[in-house]
Amino acid sequence: MAAAATFLRPSARAALAGVWLFWSAPATADPLPVFEVAPGVFVHAGRHEETDAANGGDIANCGFIVGNDAVAVIDSGGSPTIGHRLRDAIRVHTDRPIRYVVNTHMHPDHALGNVAFLPDRPDFVAHVRFQAALAARMDHYRQAFDDAVGTAAATEVRLIPPTVVVTDRLELDLGGRVLDLVAWPVAHTDNDLTVLDRQTRTLWAGDLLFMERAPAIDGSVLGWLRTLDALAAEPATRVVSGHGPPSAPWPDAAVDLRRYLGRVVEGVRKVQAAHGTIQQAVDTVAADEAPRWRLFDSYNPRNVTAAFAELEWE
């Protein structure tokens, strides 16, 4: 497989200092519970909640893959504390070096734990558009974290960059274990990245796959549907979603998400064809999906609004 990525020299890393989150909290000695969903593949399942002081940002799936020589973290959790707890969980299972921290996209529930791994001096790996997307929203993310978790934690946050960016495809070798990374076009966000563990055929889909919890359209609903079509061809037998159970069969796991996104597109087009308003769409589109999704009332209005703006220019 051809690899396409950008590796930053140490001097370049120093020049870019200031775009990731750093929080110098000590290790918690309270490891996150993880499930070994396949040999050497460990997943922590986040809660179907919004970030608050009680859950400390533990609302998204995260985990790690252990090779013969090294470890790769796949998403690091929704706060520095969750990152430290994930690092503690890794040390329960292996003493091999943590060589990579891979972020599937820039949303804070998946990336705020990165700072916990700075002592390991890993490469931080992300989509080529990740850094710009995160930097553009950092003030908002910082304020939201402050409001949800507390000022004491938020005031210790600052920015640092990824050291490897993926423009198309990239292979990471953990020693007898190769991971295939793919940077996708605009879908859930404009910086979605997936990871396929060839050895166990486990696909880490990030938030390109939501299960049980209502999805969030932060990119393109049509692009997301196209990406799900492309992902169905990936040679995986199981998937780790960004939100949902620790693993599920692939591609069957995407059936509910595909149906929901399709209903949003169909419903918005129908309202627009009748010259209806955004509010009419918000009030009616995909309403019968509500019993199937946690946090539906929080996310469906936003999704319909985003889809309406996208589809009115078709």
Short mmCIF file of N, CA and C in Angstrom, two decimals, residues 40-215:
data_model
loop_
_atom_site.label_atom_id
_atom_site.label_comp_id
_atom_site.label_asym_id
_atom_site.label_seq_id
_atom_site.Cartn_x
_atom_site.Cartn_y
_atom_site.Cartn_z
N GLY A 40 -4.53 -8.33 21.37
CA GLY A 40 -3.72 -7.12 21.35
C GLY A 40 -4.46 -5.84 21.03
N VAL A 41 -5.79 -5.88 20.95
CA VAL A 41 -6.60 -4.71 20.61
C VAL A 41 -7.50 -4.41 21.81
N PHE A 42 -7.28 -3.28 22.45
CA PHE A 42 -7.96 -2.94 23.70
C PHE A 42 -8.79 -1.67 23.53
N VAL A 43 -10.04 -1.71 24.01
CA VAL A 43 -10.97 -0.60 23.82
C VAL A 43 -11.61 -0.24 25.14
N HIS A 44 -11.67 1.05 25.40
CA HIS A 44 -12.48 1.58 26.50
C HIS A 44 -13.73 2.22 25.91
N ALA A 45 -14.90 1.86 26.42
CA ALA A 45 -16.16 2.39 25.94
C ALA A 45 -16.59 3.59 26.78
N GLY A 46 -16.71 4.75 26.14
CA GLY A 46 -17.16 5.95 26.84
C GLY A 46 -18.65 5.93 27.12
N ARG A 47 -19.09 6.84 27.95
CA ARG A 47 -20.49 6.92 28.33
C ARG A 47 -21.30 7.71 27.29
N HIS A 48 -22.58 7.40 27.19
CA HIS A 48 -23.46 8.14 26.30
C HIS A 48 -24.00 9.36 27.03
N GLU A 49 -23.11 10.31 27.27
CA GLU A 49 -23.43 11.52 28.02
C GLU A 49 -22.70 12.69 27.40
N GLU A 50 -23.09 13.91 27.80
CA GLU A 50 -22.29 15.08 27.48
C GLU A 50 -21.22 15.24 28.56
N THR A 51 -20.12 15.88 28.22
CA THR A 51 -19.04 16.09 29.19
C THR A 51 -19.53 16.90 30.38
N ASP A 52 -19.22 16.44 31.58
CA ASP A 52 -19.52 17.21 32.79
C ASP A 52 -18.48 16.84 33.85
N ALA A 53 -18.61 17.49 35.02
CA ALA A 53 -17.63 17.25 36.08
C ALA A 53 -17.68 15.82 36.58
N ALA A 54 -18.84 15.18 36.52
CA ALA A 54 -18.97 13.83 37.04
C ALA A 54 -18.26 12.81 36.16
N ASN A 55 -18.40 12.94 34.84
CA ASN A 55 -17.74 11.95 33.97
C ASN A 55 -16.35 12.40 33.51
N GLY A 56 -16.00 13.65 33.75
CA GLY A 56 -14.66 14.13 33.46
C GLY A 56 -14.25 14.01 32.00
N GLY A 57 -15.22 13.97 31.09
CA GLY A 57 -14.91 13.87 29.68
C GLY A 57 -14.85 12.44 29.15
N ASP A 58 -15.28 11.49 29.95
CA ASP A 58 -15.22 10.07 29.55
C ASP A 58 -16.47 9.71 28.75
N ILE A 59 -16.57 10.26 27.51
CA ILE A 59 -17.81 10.10 26.74
C ILE A 59 -17.57 9.50 25.36
N ALA A 60 -16.35 9.14 25.03
CA ALA A 60 -16.06 8.58 23.70
C ALA A 60 -15.20 7.33 23.85
N ASN A 61 -15.24 6.48 22.85
CA ASN A 61 -14.40 5.29 22.86
C ASN A 61 -12.95 5.67 22.55
N CYS A 62 -12.05 4.96 23.18
CA CYS A 62 -10.62 5.17 22.96
C CYS A 62 -9.93 3.85 23.26
N GLY A 63 -8.64 3.75 22.95
CA GLY A 63 -7.97 2.48 23.23
C GLY A 63 -6.58 2.42 22.67
N PHE A 64 -6.09 1.18 22.48
CA PHE A 64 -4.71 1.02 22.02
C PHE A 64 -4.52 -0.35 21.40
N ILE A 65 -3.46 -0.44 20.58
CA ILE A 65 -3.09 -1.67 19.89
C ILE A 65 -1.64 -1.98 20.24
N VAL A 66 -1.37 -3.22 20.60
CA VAL A 66 -0.04 -3.63 21.05
C VAL A 66 0.63 -4.48 19.98
N GLY A 67 1.79 -4.04 19.49
CA GLY A 67 2.59 -4.82 18.56
C GLY A 67 3.75 -5.48 19.28
N ASN A 68 4.61 -6.16 18.53
CA ASN A 68 5.77 -6.81 19.14
C ASN A 68 6.77 -5.81 19.68
N ASP A 69 6.82 -4.63 19.07
CA ASP A 69 7.83 -3.64 19.44
C ASP A 69 7.27 -2.41 20.12
N ALA A 70 6.00 -2.06 19.86
CA ALA A 70 5.49 -0.77 20.31
C ALA A 70 3.98 -0.78 20.38
N VAL A 71 3.45 0.32 20.92
CA VAL A 71 2.02 0.51 21.13
C VAL A 71 1.55 1.74 20.35
N ALA A 72 0.35 1.65 19.79
CA ALA A 72 -0.32 2.81 19.19
C ALA A 72 -1.60 3.09 19.96
N VAL A 73 -1.76 4.31 20.42
CA VAL A 73 -3.01 4.77 21.03
C VAL A 73 -3.92 5.24 19.91
N ILE A 74 -5.20 4.84 19.97
CA ILE A 74 -6.18 5.32 19.00
C ILE A 74 -7.21 6.14 19.76
N ASP A 75 -7.11 7.44 19.61
CA ASP A 75 -7.87 8.42 20.39
C ASP A 75 -7.49 8.32 21.86
N SER A 76 -7.52 9.46 22.53
CA SER A 76 -6.94 9.54 23.87
C SER A 76 -7.91 9.99 24.94
N GLY A 77 -9.19 10.21 24.56
CA GLY A 77 -10.18 10.56 25.56
C GLY A 77 -10.47 12.05 25.64
N GLY A 78 -11.49 12.38 26.41
CA GLY A 78 -12.05 13.73 26.43
C GLY A 78 -11.51 14.67 27.47
N SER A 79 -10.42 14.32 28.14
CA SER A 79 -9.77 15.23 29.08
C SER A 79 -8.38 14.70 29.38
N PRO A 80 -7.48 15.55 29.89
CA PRO A 80 -6.18 15.05 30.29
C PRO A 80 -6.27 13.91 31.31
N THR A 81 -7.21 14.00 32.24
CA THR A 81 -7.35 12.94 33.23
C THR A 81 -7.68 11.60 32.57
N ILE A 82 -8.58 11.60 31.60
CA ILE A 82 -8.92 10.37 30.90
C ILE A 82 -7.69 9.85 30.14
N GLY A 83 -6.91 10.76 29.57
CA GLY A 83 -5.68 10.34 28.91
C GLY A 83 -4.71 9.66 29.87
N HIS A 84 -4.54 10.23 31.05
CA HIS A 84 -3.67 9.59 32.05
C HIS A 84 -4.19 8.21 32.45
N ARG A 85 -5.49 8.11 32.60
CA ARG A 85 -6.06 6.81 32.97
C ARG A 85 -5.91 5.79 31.85
N LEU A 86 -6.00 6.25 30.59
CA LEU A 86 -5.76 5.34 29.48
C LEU A 86 -4.29 4.90 29.46
N ARG A 87 -3.40 5.83 29.71
CA ARG A 87 -1.97 5.48 29.78
C ARG A 87 -1.72 4.46 30.89
N ASP A 88 -2.39 4.64 32.03
CA ASP A 88 -2.26 3.66 33.12
C ASP A 88 -2.77 2.29 32.68
N ALA A 89 -3.86 2.28 31.91
CA ALA A 89 -4.40 1.00 31.44
C ALA A 89 -3.41 0.31 30.51
N ILE A 90 -2.73 1.08 29.67
CA ILE A 90 -1.72 0.48 28.80
C ILE A 90 -0.64 -0.19 29.63
N ARG A 91 -0.21 0.47 30.68
CA ARG A 91 0.88 -0.07 31.50
C ARG A 91 0.45 -1.30 32.31
N VAL A 92 -0.84 -1.48 32.49
CA VAL A 92 -1.33 -2.72 33.09
C VAL A 92 -1.06 -3.90 32.17
N HIS A 93 -1.13 -3.66 30.86
CA HIS A 93 -1.07 -4.75 29.87
C HIS A 93 0.27 -4.91 29.19
N THR A 94 1.09 -3.87 29.14
CA THR A 94 2.37 -3.99 28.45
C THR A 94 3.32 -2.89 28.90
N ASP A 95 4.63 -3.19 28.82
CA ASP A 95 5.64 -2.15 29.07
C ASP A 95 6.31 -1.70 27.78
N ARG A 96 5.76 -2.12 26.63
CA ARG A 96 6.33 -1.70 25.35
C ARG A 96 6.13 -0.21 25.14
N PRO A 97 7.04 0.43 24.44
CA PRO A 97 6.95 1.89 24.29
C PRO A 97 5.72 2.33 23.51
N ILE A 98 5.17 3.46 23.91
CA ILE A 98 4.03 4.05 23.20
C ILE A 98 4.63 4.93 22.10
N ARG A 99 4.57 4.43 20.88
CA ARG A 99 5.25 5.09 19.76
C ARG A 99 4.36 6.08 19.02
N TYR A 100 3.05 5.82 19.01
CA TYR A 100 2.12 6.66 18.26
C TYR A 100 0.88 6.97 19.09
N VAL A 101 0.38 8.19 18.94
CA VAL A 101 -0.96 8.56 19.41
C VAL A 101 -1.71 9.04 18.18
N VAL A 102 -2.70 8.28 17.76
CA VAL A 102 -3.45 8.57 16.53
C VAL A 102 -4.79 9.19 16.92
N ASN A 103 -5.12 10.32 16.30
CA ASN A 103 -6.43 10.93 16.52
C ASN A 103 -7.29 10.75 15.29
N THR A 104 -8.50 10.23 15.48
CA THR A 104 -9.40 9.99 14.35
C THR A 104 -10.05 11.27 13.84
N HIS A 105 -10.08 12.34 14.64
CA HIS A 105 -10.55 13.65 14.23
C HIS A 105 -10.34 14.60 15.39
N MET A 106 -10.71 15.88 15.20
CA MET A 106 -10.30 16.91 16.15
C MET A 106 -11.27 17.14 17.30
N HIS A 107 -12.39 16.47 17.37
CA HIS A 107 -13.35 16.76 18.43
C HIS A 107 -12.74 16.49 19.81
N PRO A 108 -13.02 17.36 20.77
CA PRO A 108 -12.31 17.30 22.05
C PRO A 108 -12.55 16.03 22.84
N ASP A 109 -13.70 15.38 22.66
CA ASP A 109 -13.94 14.15 23.41
C ASP A 109 -13.03 13.01 22.96
N HIS A 110 -12.33 13.22 21.84
CA HIS A 110 -11.41 12.20 21.33
C HIS A 110 -9.95 12.61 21.46
N ALA A 111 -9.68 13.89 21.70
CA ALA A 111 -8.30 14.37 21.58
C ALA A 111 -7.73 15.06 22.81
N LEU A 112 -8.52 15.39 23.81
CA LEU A 112 -7.99 16.16 24.92
C LEU A 112 -7.08 15.35 25.84
N GLY A 113 -7.05 14.04 25.67
CA GLY A 113 -6.16 13.21 26.49
C GLY A 113 -4.75 13.09 25.95
N ASN A 114 -4.48 13.66 24.77
CA ASN A 114 -3.17 13.48 24.14
C ASN A 114 -2.01 13.88 25.03
N VAL A 115 -2.19 14.97 25.79
CA VAL A 115 -1.12 15.50 26.60
C VAL A 115 -0.57 14.51 27.60
N ALA A 116 -1.39 13.55 28.04
CA ALA A 116 -0.93 12.55 29.01
C ALA A 116 0.21 11.70 28.47
N PHE A 117 0.36 11.67 27.14
CA PHE A 117 1.36 10.80 26.51
C PHE A 117 2.64 11.54 26.14
N LEU A 118 2.72 12.83 26.43
CA LEU A 118 3.93 13.57 26.11
C LEU A 118 5.19 12.98 26.73
N PRO A 119 5.15 12.45 27.96
CA PRO A 119 6.38 11.86 28.50
C PRO A 119 6.92 10.68 27.68
N ASP A 120 6.06 10.04 26.89
CA ASP A 120 6.49 8.91 26.07
C ASP A 120 7.17 9.36 24.77
N ARG A 121 7.06 10.66 24.44
CA ARG A 121 7.66 11.21 23.23
C ARG A 121 7.20 10.48 21.96
N PRO A 122 5.89 10.24 21.83
CA PRO A 122 5.39 9.54 20.64
C PRO A 122 5.26 10.50 19.47
N ASP A 123 5.02 9.96 18.29
CA ASP A 123 4.51 10.77 17.20
C ASP A 123 3.00 10.89 17.38
N PHE A 124 2.51 12.12 17.24
CA PHE A 124 1.08 12.37 17.25
C PHE A 124 0.62 12.41 15.79
N VAL A 125 -0.33 11.54 15.44
CA VAL A 125 -0.69 11.31 14.04
C VAL A 125 -2.14 11.74 13.83
N ALA A 126 -2.36 12.52 12.75
CA ALA A 126 -3.72 13.01 12.48
C ALA A 126 -3.86 13.33 10.99
N HIS A 127 -5.09 13.55 10.59
CA HIS A 127 -5.44 13.98 9.23
C HIS A 127 -4.74 15.32 8.93
N VAL A 128 -4.43 15.54 7.67
CA VAL A 128 -3.73 16.77 7.28
C VAL A 128 -4.52 18.02 7.65
N ARG A 129 -5.85 17.94 7.73
CA ARG A 129 -6.64 19.11 8.08
C ARG A 129 -6.95 19.22 9.57
N PHE A 130 -6.46 18.28 10.33
CA PHE A 130 -6.77 18.23 11.76
C PHE A 130 -6.34 19.50 12.49
N GLN A 131 -5.09 19.91 12.29
CA GLN A 131 -4.53 21.02 13.06
C GLN A 131 -5.31 22.31 12.84
N ALA A 132 -5.62 22.62 11.59
CA ALA A 132 -6.36 23.85 11.30
C ALA A 132 -7.75 23.82 11.91
N ALA A 133 -8.40 22.65 11.83
CA ALA A 133 -9.76 22.53 12.37
C ALA A 133 -9.76 22.69 13.88
N LEU A 134 -8.77 22.09 14.55
CA LEU A 134 -8.70 22.20 16.01
C LEU A 134 -8.37 23.62 16.43
N ALA A 135 -7.40 24.23 15.76
CA ALA A 135 -7.01 25.59 16.13
C ALA A 135 -8.16 26.57 15.96
N ALA A 136 -8.96 26.40 14.92
CA ALA A 136 -10.07 27.31 14.66
C ALA A 136 -11.12 27.28 15.76
N ARG A 137 -11.21 26.15 16.48
CA ARG A 137 -12.27 26.01 17.48
C ARG A 137 -11.74 25.99 18.91
N MET A 138 -10.45 26.18 19.08
CA MET A 138 -9.88 25.97 20.40
C MET A 138 -10.46 26.87 21.47
N ASP A 139 -10.71 28.12 21.15
CA ASP A 139 -11.28 29.01 22.17
C ASP A 139 -12.64 28.49 22.63
N HIS A 140 -13.44 28.04 21.68
CA HIS A 140 -14.75 27.49 22.02
C HIS A 140 -14.60 26.22 22.86
N TYR A 141 -13.70 25.32 22.45
CA TYR A 141 -13.50 24.07 23.20
C TYR A 141 -13.01 24.36 24.61
N ARG A 142 -12.10 25.32 24.73
CA ARG A 142 -11.58 25.67 26.06
C ARG A 142 -12.69 26.18 26.97
N GLN A 143 -13.54 27.07 26.43
CA GLN A 143 -14.63 27.61 27.23
C GLN A 143 -15.64 26.53 27.59
N ALA A 144 -15.96 25.65 26.64
CA ALA A 144 -16.90 24.56 26.92
C ALA A 144 -16.34 23.63 27.99
N PHE A 145 -15.04 23.34 27.93
CA PHE A 145 -14.42 22.48 28.93
C PHE A 145 -14.46 23.15 30.30
N ASP A 146 -14.18 24.44 30.34
CA ASP A 146 -14.26 25.22 31.57
C ASP A 146 -15.67 25.14 32.16
N ASP A 147 -16.67 25.39 31.31
CA ASP A 147 -18.05 25.38 31.79
C ASP A 147 -18.48 24.01 32.29
N ALA A 148 -18.01 22.96 31.60
CA ALA A 148 -18.49 21.61 31.92
C ALA A 148 -17.73 20.96 33.07
N VAL A 149 -16.43 21.17 33.13
CA VAL A 149 -15.60 20.42 34.08
C VAL A 149 -15.05 21.31 35.19
N GLY A 150 -14.74 22.56 34.87
CA GLY A 150 -14.26 23.46 35.90
C GLY A 150 -13.06 24.27 35.44
N THR A 151 -12.96 25.48 35.98
CA THR A 151 -11.91 26.41 35.58
C THR A 151 -10.52 25.90 35.93
N ALA A 152 -10.38 25.21 37.03
CA ALA A 152 -9.06 24.75 37.46
C ALA A 152 -8.40 23.90 36.38
N ALA A 153 -9.16 23.02 35.76
CA ALA A 153 -8.61 22.18 34.70
C ALA A 153 -8.37 23.00 33.44
N ALA A 154 -9.32 23.85 33.08
CA ALA A 154 -9.23 24.59 31.82
C ALA A 154 -8.06 25.57 31.80
N THR A 155 -7.71 26.15 32.93
CA THR A 155 -6.63 27.13 32.95
C THR A 155 -5.27 26.49 32.72
N GLU A 156 -5.15 25.17 32.83
CA GLU A 156 -3.88 24.48 32.62
C GLU A 156 -3.73 23.97 31.19
N VAL A 157 -4.60 24.41 30.32
CA VAL A 157 -4.60 23.92 28.94
C VAL A 157 -3.82 24.88 28.04
N ARG A 158 -2.95 24.33 27.19
CA ARG A 158 -2.32 25.10 26.12
C ARG A 158 -2.19 24.24 24.88
N LEU A 159 -1.62 24.77 23.78
CA LEU A 159 -1.66 24.11 22.48
C LEU A 159 -0.30 23.57 22.01
N ILE A 160 -0.29 22.39 21.34
CA ILE A 160 0.91 21.72 20.72
C ILE A 160 0.47 20.96 19.44
N PRO A 161 1.32 20.74 18.38
CA PRO A 161 0.83 20.19 17.10
C PRO A 161 1.00 18.69 16.91
N PRO A 162 0.31 18.11 15.94
CA PRO A 162 0.66 16.75 15.53
C PRO A 162 2.03 16.75 14.87
N THR A 163 2.73 15.66 14.93
CA THR A 163 4.05 15.54 14.32
C THR A 163 4.02 14.76 13.01
N VAL A 164 2.94 14.04 12.75
CA VAL A 164 2.76 13.33 11.49
C VAL A 164 1.34 13.61 11.01
N VAL A 165 1.21 14.10 9.77
CA VAL A 165 -0.12 14.33 9.21
C VAL A 165 -0.31 13.44 7.99
N VAL A 166 -1.50 12.88 7.87
CA VAL A 166 -1.81 11.93 6.81
C VAL A 166 -2.63 12.65 5.75
N THR A 167 -2.12 12.65 4.52
CA THR A 167 -2.82 13.30 3.42
C THR A 167 -3.67 12.33 2.61
N ASP A 168 -3.32 11.04 2.64
CA ASP A 168 -4.04 10.03 1.87
C ASP A 168 -4.03 8.73 2.66
N ARG A 169 -2.92 8.00 2.59
CA ARG A 169 -2.77 6.74 3.31
C ARG A 169 -1.40 6.67 3.96
N LEU A 170 -1.34 5.90 5.03
CA LEU A 170 -0.08 5.75 5.76
C LEU A 170 -0.07 4.40 6.46
N GLU A 171 1.07 3.73 6.47
CA GLU A 171 1.26 2.50 7.22
C GLU A 171 2.08 2.79 8.46
N LEU A 172 1.65 2.26 9.61
CA LEU A 172 2.42 2.30 10.84
C LEU A 172 2.76 0.87 11.24
N ASP A 173 4.03 0.60 11.48
CA ASP A 173 4.48 -0.75 11.84
C ASP A 173 4.81 -0.77 13.33
N LEU A 174 4.07 -1.58 14.08
CA LEU A 174 4.29 -1.72 15.52
C LEU A 174 5.20 -2.90 15.84
N GLY A 175 5.74 -3.54 14.80
CA GLY A 175 6.55 -4.75 14.99
C GLY A 175 5.68 -5.96 14.82
N GLY A 176 5.71 -6.55 13.61
CA GLY A 176 4.85 -7.70 13.33
C GLY A 176 3.38 -7.36 13.27
N ARG A 177 3.08 -6.08 13.22
CA ARG A 177 1.67 -5.63 13.22
C ARG A 177 1.60 -4.30 12.49
N VAL A 178 0.95 -4.30 11.33
CA VAL A 178 0.87 -3.09 10.51
C VAL A 178 -0.53 -2.50 10.61
N LEU A 179 -0.58 -1.19 10.80
CA LEU A 179 -1.83 -0.45 10.83
C LEU A 179 -1.93 0.38 9.55
N ASP A 180 -3.09 0.30 8.89
CA ASP A 180 -3.35 1.08 7.68
C ASP A 180 -4.24 2.27 8.05
N LEU A 181 -3.72 3.48 7.86
CA LEU A 181 -4.45 4.70 8.14
C LEU A 181 -4.94 5.32 6.84
N VAL A 182 -6.17 5.81 6.86
CA VAL A 182 -6.75 6.45 5.68
C VAL A 182 -7.34 7.80 6.09
N ALA A 183 -6.97 8.85 5.36
CA ALA A 183 -7.55 10.18 5.52
C ALA A 183 -8.72 10.31 4.55
N TRP A 184 -9.91 10.61 5.06
CA TRP A 184 -11.12 10.61 4.25
C TRP A 184 -11.51 12.03 3.84
N PRO A 185 -12.27 12.15 2.72
CA PRO A 185 -12.85 13.46 2.36
C PRO A 185 -13.87 13.88 3.44
N VAL A 186 -14.43 15.07 3.26
CA VAL A 186 -15.34 15.62 4.26
C VAL A 186 -16.52 14.68 4.48
N ALA A 187 -16.75 14.33 5.74
CA ALA A 187 -17.83 13.41 6.11
C ALA A 187 -18.38 13.84 7.47
N HIS A 188 -18.08 13.08 8.53
CA HIS A 188 -18.48 13.52 9.87
C HIS A 188 -17.86 14.89 10.17
N THR A 189 -16.56 15.03 9.87
CA THR A 189 -15.87 16.32 9.92
C THR A 189 -15.08 16.46 8.62
N ASP A 190 -14.22 17.47 8.54
CA ASP A 190 -13.35 17.57 7.37
C ASP A 190 -11.98 16.94 7.63
N ASN A 191 -11.86 16.19 8.75
CA ASN A 191 -10.55 15.62 9.09
C ASN A 191 -10.66 14.23 9.72
N ASP A 192 -11.52 13.40 9.13
CA ASP A 192 -11.73 12.04 9.64
C ASP A 192 -10.63 11.09 9.17
N LEU A 193 -10.14 10.29 10.12
CA LEU A 193 -9.07 9.33 9.86
C LEU A 193 -9.50 7.98 10.41
N THR A 194 -9.28 6.90 9.66
CA THR A 194 -9.56 5.56 10.18
C THR A 194 -8.28 4.76 10.29
N VAL A 195 -8.34 3.72 11.11
CA VAL A 195 -7.19 2.84 11.36
C VAL A 195 -7.66 1.40 11.22
N LEU A 196 -6.98 0.63 10.37
CA LEU A 196 -7.29 -0.79 10.21
C LEU A 196 -6.10 -1.61 10.70
N ASP A 197 -6.34 -2.45 11.69
CA ASP A 197 -5.33 -3.40 12.14
C ASP A 197 -5.39 -4.63 11.24
N ARG A 198 -4.39 -4.78 10.39
CA ARG A 198 -4.42 -5.89 9.43
C ARG A 198 -4.49 -7.25 10.12
N GLN A 199 -3.77 -7.38 11.23
CA GLN A 199 -3.64 -8.69 11.86
C GLN A 199 -4.98 -9.25 12.31
N THR A 200 -5.81 -8.41 12.92
CA THR A 200 -7.09 -8.89 13.45
C THR A 200 -8.28 -8.41 12.62
N ARG A 201 -7.99 -7.63 11.56
CA ARG A 201 -9.05 -7.08 10.70
C ARG A 201 -10.05 -6.25 11.53
N THR A 202 -9.48 -5.47 12.45
CA THR A 202 -10.28 -4.57 13.28
C THR A 202 -10.16 -3.15 12.75
N LEU A 203 -11.29 -2.54 12.42
CA LEU A 203 -11.35 -1.18 11.89
C LEU A 203 -11.74 -0.22 13.01
N TRP A 204 -10.88 0.76 13.25
CA TRP A 204 -11.21 1.86 14.17
C TRP A 204 -11.78 2.99 13.32
N ALA A 205 -13.08 3.21 13.43
CA ALA A 205 -13.77 4.14 12.54
C ALA A 205 -13.90 5.54 13.13
N GLY A 206 -13.54 5.74 14.39
CA GLY A 206 -13.78 7.03 15.00
C GLY A 206 -15.26 7.39 14.89
N ASP A 207 -15.53 8.67 14.73
CA ASP A 207 -16.93 9.11 14.67
C ASP A 207 -17.52 9.01 13.27
N LEU A 208 -16.83 8.34 12.35
CA LEU A 208 -17.51 7.95 11.12
C LEU A 208 -18.56 6.89 11.41
N LEU A 209 -18.50 6.31 12.62
CA LEU A 209 -19.53 5.37 13.05
C LEU A 209 -20.00 5.72 14.46
N PHE A 210 -21.28 6.05 14.57
CA PHE A 210 -21.96 6.18 15.86
C PHE A 210 -22.88 4.99 16.01
N MET A 211 -22.93 4.43 17.20
CA MET A 211 -23.90 3.40 17.54
C MET A 211 -24.55 3.79 18.86
N GLU A 212 -25.85 3.68 18.92
CA GLU A 212 -26.64 3.92 20.14
C GLU A 212 -26.79 5.40 20.46
N ARG A 213 -25.72 6.18 20.35
CA ARG A 213 -25.77 7.62 20.62
C ARG A 213 -25.99 8.37 19.32
N ALA A 214 -26.83 9.41 19.35
CA ALA A 214 -27.14 10.18 18.14
C ALA A 214 -25.87 10.76 17.53
N PRO A 215 -25.72 10.64 16.21
CA PRO A 215 -24.54 11.18 15.54
C PRO A 215 -24.60 12.70 15.46
#
